[in-house]
Structures are given as C-alpha cells and as structure tokens.
Amino acid sequence: MCGIAGYLGKRKASPILLDAVRRLEYRGYDSVGIATLHEQRLSVRKAVGNVEEVDKKLHFAEMPGNVGIAHTRWATTGKVTDENAHPHLSNNGKIAVVHNGIIENYQELKGFLQKNGYTLKSQTDTEVIPNLIEHHMKRKSLKQAFLETLRQLEGTFSIVALDEGSGTILGARHNSPLVLGLARDGTYIASDVSPFIEATKKAVLLEDDEAVILDNKLEILNFRTGKPVRKKIFLMHWNYEQAKKGDYEHFMMKEIDEQGSTIKKAVQQDAKLMKKAVSMVKKAFGVFLVGCGTSYHACVSASYVFSHIAKKHVNVVLASEFENHREFLTNKTLLIALSQSGETADVLEAVRIAKDKGVKIIAITNVVSSTLTQLADETIMMNCGPEICVLSTKSYTAQLAILTALVYGLAGKLEAGKKLVLQAAAKVPDIIRDSTPKIKALASKIKDSRSIFLIGRDMAYPSALEGALKIKEVSYIHAEGFAGGELKHGTIALIEDNVPVIVLATEHTKKEILANAMEVKARGGYIIGINSRQDDVYDYFIEVPEAGMANPILMIIPIQILAYYLAIERNLDPDKPRNLAKSVTVK
Ligand code: M6R
C-alpha cells in the first residue's frame, strides 16, 4: 500500500519524483524517500513524515541527476522509522530499491543473506531485495541477477530498483500495480498513471510477473520464463485537472460536490455492455457480489434492489471472507467485484479464487489501468475521474448508480432505472447547497461526542453502515450503523443523554424507523432525522427528497458532508486520515 515511482530521461529527476510522491501520497504517508544517480554515485534522502514535512527537512528537489526512484510508505513490515523508510540499499550501496507489497518469505531470504555475510539494517522485508540482487550479481549480469531475485520472492510486490553502475532502472510486478509512461522527455514508472498524466497520454500497463529493464532502451519480459513480452500502448483519457483541488481546500469536499455529475456519468453506460452484463446475471446460477469497506456497502445496498426490483437472490460477501464460499462456486456462478481502485488485495484474491473455479467475473471499477480490469471478463467503468481523498464518496454513489441500473435492466426496465438515477443525480447539487449550513452547525454541536449511532431499515440500513464508516474514518469519533430493529438487542445500553443518533427514514420504512427513533429518544438520545419530511421525534432535521430505489444515493450525501465538517471541527485533515491508505494492496 505504498506508492512507488521512477524516472529516467532528459530532465532533472528529483523534482519529477517529488511531484510523483505528492500524487501517490494517497497510497500511504508514513515516510518518504528518493534516490537519484549523479556522476555514477547514488544518493538517498528519506525520513518519517508526509511528503511536505519530509521535503521541508530534506529538500528533495536539490538532488542532482536525470534518473531516480521514489517511495511514499504505508508501513506493513517494520515500524514507522527513518531506517525503515525506502529506498533501501544493498550492502555495497550500489543497488537502491523501492517496493510496494509484502515479501512473505523475507525471513527465510534474510537468513540466507546473513549466512552469506550480509547485514540487514532495517526491520523491513524490502531490504532483502537489493541485497539478493547484489548477491546474484557476483555471478550474473544485472538483468539476470534481477530476474533470479524476482523468482525467489513470495508474496505481493511491485518493485523499482536503480543500479549505480549502469544507471539502469529495473521494475517488476506480482499482484501489485505498476505502469509505465512513455513521454518525449523520458520514461516514467509508477504505481499508477498520476505521476505522468501531464507528461504523456501513452501508458504501458504491466501484468503480473512482468519485468522491465530500462536503460537507453526499454525491455519488457516475463520474469518467470525470461521471455520478451510485446505490449500494447494504452492511451489514457484522465487529465490532471481532474486530479487537482482547484478552489477547494480539500479533495473530500471537491469529490462530494462532483457527485451531481459523476452519478450521471456512471449511469450513462454503453448499452451493449449493460445488456451483456444483464445477460450474464440472467444466465448465472448463483451470483456473488464482493467488495471491501465502502464498496462492500454498495454491494449490500444493491442486494435490496436485486430483491425488490428483480426478485433475484444475490450473495453479498466481504471480499476478505470470500474464500470460505469457495465450495459454492461452479462454472455457472457469476462474481460481481466492486473496487474503486481495482487494486484492493482482498478483492483481487476473491476474483482469482473464483476464476480458478471457472466463475465469470464482472468488475465495477474506476481505474482503467487496474489489475481488476485485467482479470475480469467484463468491466463496467465508474467514470467518476480520479478519487484522491482516502475516503470513498463519489465512487460509492457511482457504484450505486451502476448497480441500480443493472438490476432494473435485469427486470427488463433498464431505461426506467437510468431515469430514476438521473432524476436523483439532478437533486444532488440542491441537497448539498441547502443542507450544508445546517450540517456545519450540527458538526459544531456534536463534534465532541464519544459515539454517534446511525439507524435505518431496508435500503437505509446499508446507508447507515456506510455513514458510520465515513464518520469514524475521518473524524475518529466512534460511529456504528445498525438496522433499525437491531439497536435494542444490545447497543441501546450505550444510549444516554445527548448521544447523537442519526435516523435515516424513507417513505417506505418511516412507520417502523420512527418507532425505533422514539425508543432511543426515550433514553435521552439526540435524534437527527434525515428524511423527506419533518417529524416531532427529530431534535435536528436534514431534508433529503424521496427517491424510491435511488434513496441510498441521496441519503449518504448529508452524512458525507457531516463527516467532512466533523473532521474540520476537530482540526483533522479529511484527505489523509491516520493509519489509512486509499488503495489497500495487502491482505
Ligand atoms: O478501492 P476499493 O473500492 O476496493 O477500496 C475499498 C476500501 O478500502 C475503501 O472503500 C475504504 O473503506 C475507504 N476508506 C472508505 O472510505
């Protein structure tokens, strides 16, 4: 879950790499480091902190040289220390390596290296890599030593290495993303396309077990077989403007605001593709929906539409638990995998398990170049542009939009489904404009709460789960979402005077959910109603128009805004919550 990058070309490498780690920072911000090569000498600067903090101390852009590699870390193996920050050097100081992923057999490899006289200075798994390359270079060329090293590694990895002797950049991937950018000024290599979208639209998407040797020419080969691989050039459509904050203070608010248009874009899919997806669902005997975090909540939400509109049973499973369902998979099963990034390790693992059993895969993702798109039989793109904030906001409503349309398609009413979603999308700007002042005031009132609870019934239940995730991950206030009827089976014991309880009510559920709200109010709870109509039980009311099956798309918006302002009230950075990373590429 780190961001890695490399550059070799005509320009000074360090400012390019500094910009690259800024753009990749959403993947982790525990520590940062850059290595460049100048006059045949490698130099490394690295330290704990986010990019801005570390750059203030180390002045990365001063580092000379036209070739270099860079890293921004989300710690997995080894604590957050300067020593554990990447790049890591081989014992002779001639090979520098940055790595994203986990080397599962690193203890064994470390033992091997120690027996051969190597000293490992950090607690990371990564440090074995430059040392193995150094070791193999005693008998082999750089290229062969690199390939030999890659074959020894078990786990998940994308790697970029830099050799002092030749100035060569070496890269490889196995279950972790890595892409190349072919620009006029030079060649870029990175965890995603963001570091080079201004320099070039031409990308090469590496696949698992592919390695890159980059010096005055570019060679791509399969590191297991050692055979060259011919790759297509992929033309990217994203532009850098979409990945900039513009006039916004934070990406989170920008991305919340964009939803009026992103929901529309998500639902306007190619008709043929939607028909194909509908027919795959129809033909399937057993349909699974998998995802993690917010994407999982979109699966739960969609399962209600499957039930109400298409009368179709679907199995919703957390991607990390999917392997326990292995026995139910056949070549007639369909797996619908949701992932904004398309790189979430648990989702990819679920897809691989399914593929082994002959299961067909539909991916719903936002990243064209992602691994998920490479594994799926059909991919429906969310089309919502880069989501930079660690919190999923616009990708959630895009997922709901696509799945709602798909289910209506299954019931033979694709156009009606699209219309419903488009009507909901049209209401988003008004909801944001009208509710924001009230929500700001609410955030200031409840900012010191120890806990916030959310309840909803039917389709508002997954909205309560998602709302709780939004609030807790960005404000660090404990938040839990429940089905309306469930709170009184235990958690109501936590309700005392002024504990905020957000009640998500719809026309269809209002009778019962308002009764649940009364139960909470009777115990002192402070009731915040999100509903199309005011009610006496509410202490605070935020209006959201009724949208039928599209209710979840609208209901989540005020909670996203509340989560944002809770973070602001508590002086937290909404774009980079502690301990999190945007793309969770480890299991
Ligand atoms: O990229 P994915 O959709 O696969 O990511 C899944 C989760 O990691 C993600 O939704 C996470 O829960 C977010 N922090 C939620 O805001």
mmCIF file of C-alpha atoms and ligand atoms in Angstrom, residues 291-296 338-344 347 382 390-393 395 399 466 469-470 473 580-584, ligand 1:
data_model
loop_
_atom_site.group_PDB
_atom_site.id
_atom_site.type_symbol
_atom_site.label_atom_id
_atom_site.label_comp_id
_atom_site.label_asym_id
_atom_site.label_seq_id
_atom_site.Cartn_x
_atom_site.Cartn_y
_atom_site.Cartn_z
ATOM 1 C CA GLY A 291 -16.058 -5.655 -2.123
ATOM 2 C CA CYS A 292 -14.329 -4.127 0.898
ATOM 3 C CA GLY A 293 -15.220 -1.092 3.004
ATOM 4 C CA THR A 294 -17.409 1.317 1.078
ATOM 5 C CA SER A 295 -17.506 -0.927 -1.981
ATOM 6 C CA TYR A 296 -18.882 -3.704 0.228
ATOM 7 C CA LEU A 338 -16.596 -3.832 -6.840
ATOM 8 C CA SER A 339 -13.458 -1.802 -6.249
ATOM 9 C CA GLN A 340 -12.832 1.885 -6.850
ATOM 10 C CA SER A 341 -9.093 1.361 -7.162
ATOM 11 C CA GLY A 342 -9.274 -2.049 -8.804
ATOM 12 C CA GLU A 343 -6.196 -2.920 -6.733
ATOM 13 C CA THR A 344 -7.644 -3.973 -3.355
ATOM 14 C CA VAL A 347 -10.933 -8.248 -3.980
ATOM 15 C CA MET A 382 -17.446 4.101 -12.841
ATOM 16 C CA VAL A 390 -8.752 8.482 1.083
ATOM 17 C CA LEU A 391 -12.482 8.385 1.793
ATOM 18 C CA SER A 392 -14.698 6.962 -0.917
ATOM 19 C CA THR A 393 -17.514 9.368 -1.705
ATOM 20 C CA SER A 395 -17.145 6.286 -6.164
ATOM 21 C CA GLN A 399 -21.323 2.155 -7.761
ATOM 22 C CA GLU A 466 -21.667 3.479 5.100
ATOM 23 C CA LEU A 469 -17.720 4.320 8.180
ATOM 24 C CA LYS A 470 -17.495 7.849 6.756
ATOM 25 C CA GLU A 473 -12.609 7.092 9.478
ATOM 26 C CA LEU A 580 -5.315 4.646 6.269
ATOM 27 C CA ALA A 581 -4.349 4.451 2.633
ATOM 28 C CA LYS A 582 -6.523 4.844 -0.424
ATOM 29 C CA SER A 583 -5.513 1.626 -2.052
ATOM 30 C CA VAL A 584 -5.229 -1.401 0.235
HETATM 31 O O1 M6R B 1 -10.622 0.686 -3.932
HETATM 32 P P1 M6R B 1 -11.683 -0.102 -3.217
HETATM 33 O O2 M6R B 1 -13.064 0.345 -3.540
HETATM 34 O O3 M6R B 1 -11.530 -1.576 -3.400
HETATM 35 O O4 M6R B 1 -11.440 0.208 -1.678
HETATM 36 C C1 M6R B 1 -12.149 -0.481 -0.692
HETATM 37 C C2 M6R B 1 -11.942 0.131 0.670
HETATM 38 O O5 M6R B 1 -10.599 0.093 1.022
HETATM 39 C C3 M6R B 1 -12.436 1.588 0.721
HETATM 40 O O6 M6R B 1 -13.771 1.673 0.373
HETATM 41 C C4 M6R B 1 -12.240 2.146 2.152
HETATM 42 O O7 M6R B 1 -13.092 1.504 3.032
HETATM 43 C C5 M6R B 1 -12.438 3.657 2.180
HETATM 44 N N1 M6R B 1 -11.524 4.216 3.120
HETATM 45 C C6 M6R B 1 -13.805 4.063 2.553
HETATM 46 O O8 M6R B 1 -13.987 5.438 2.596
#
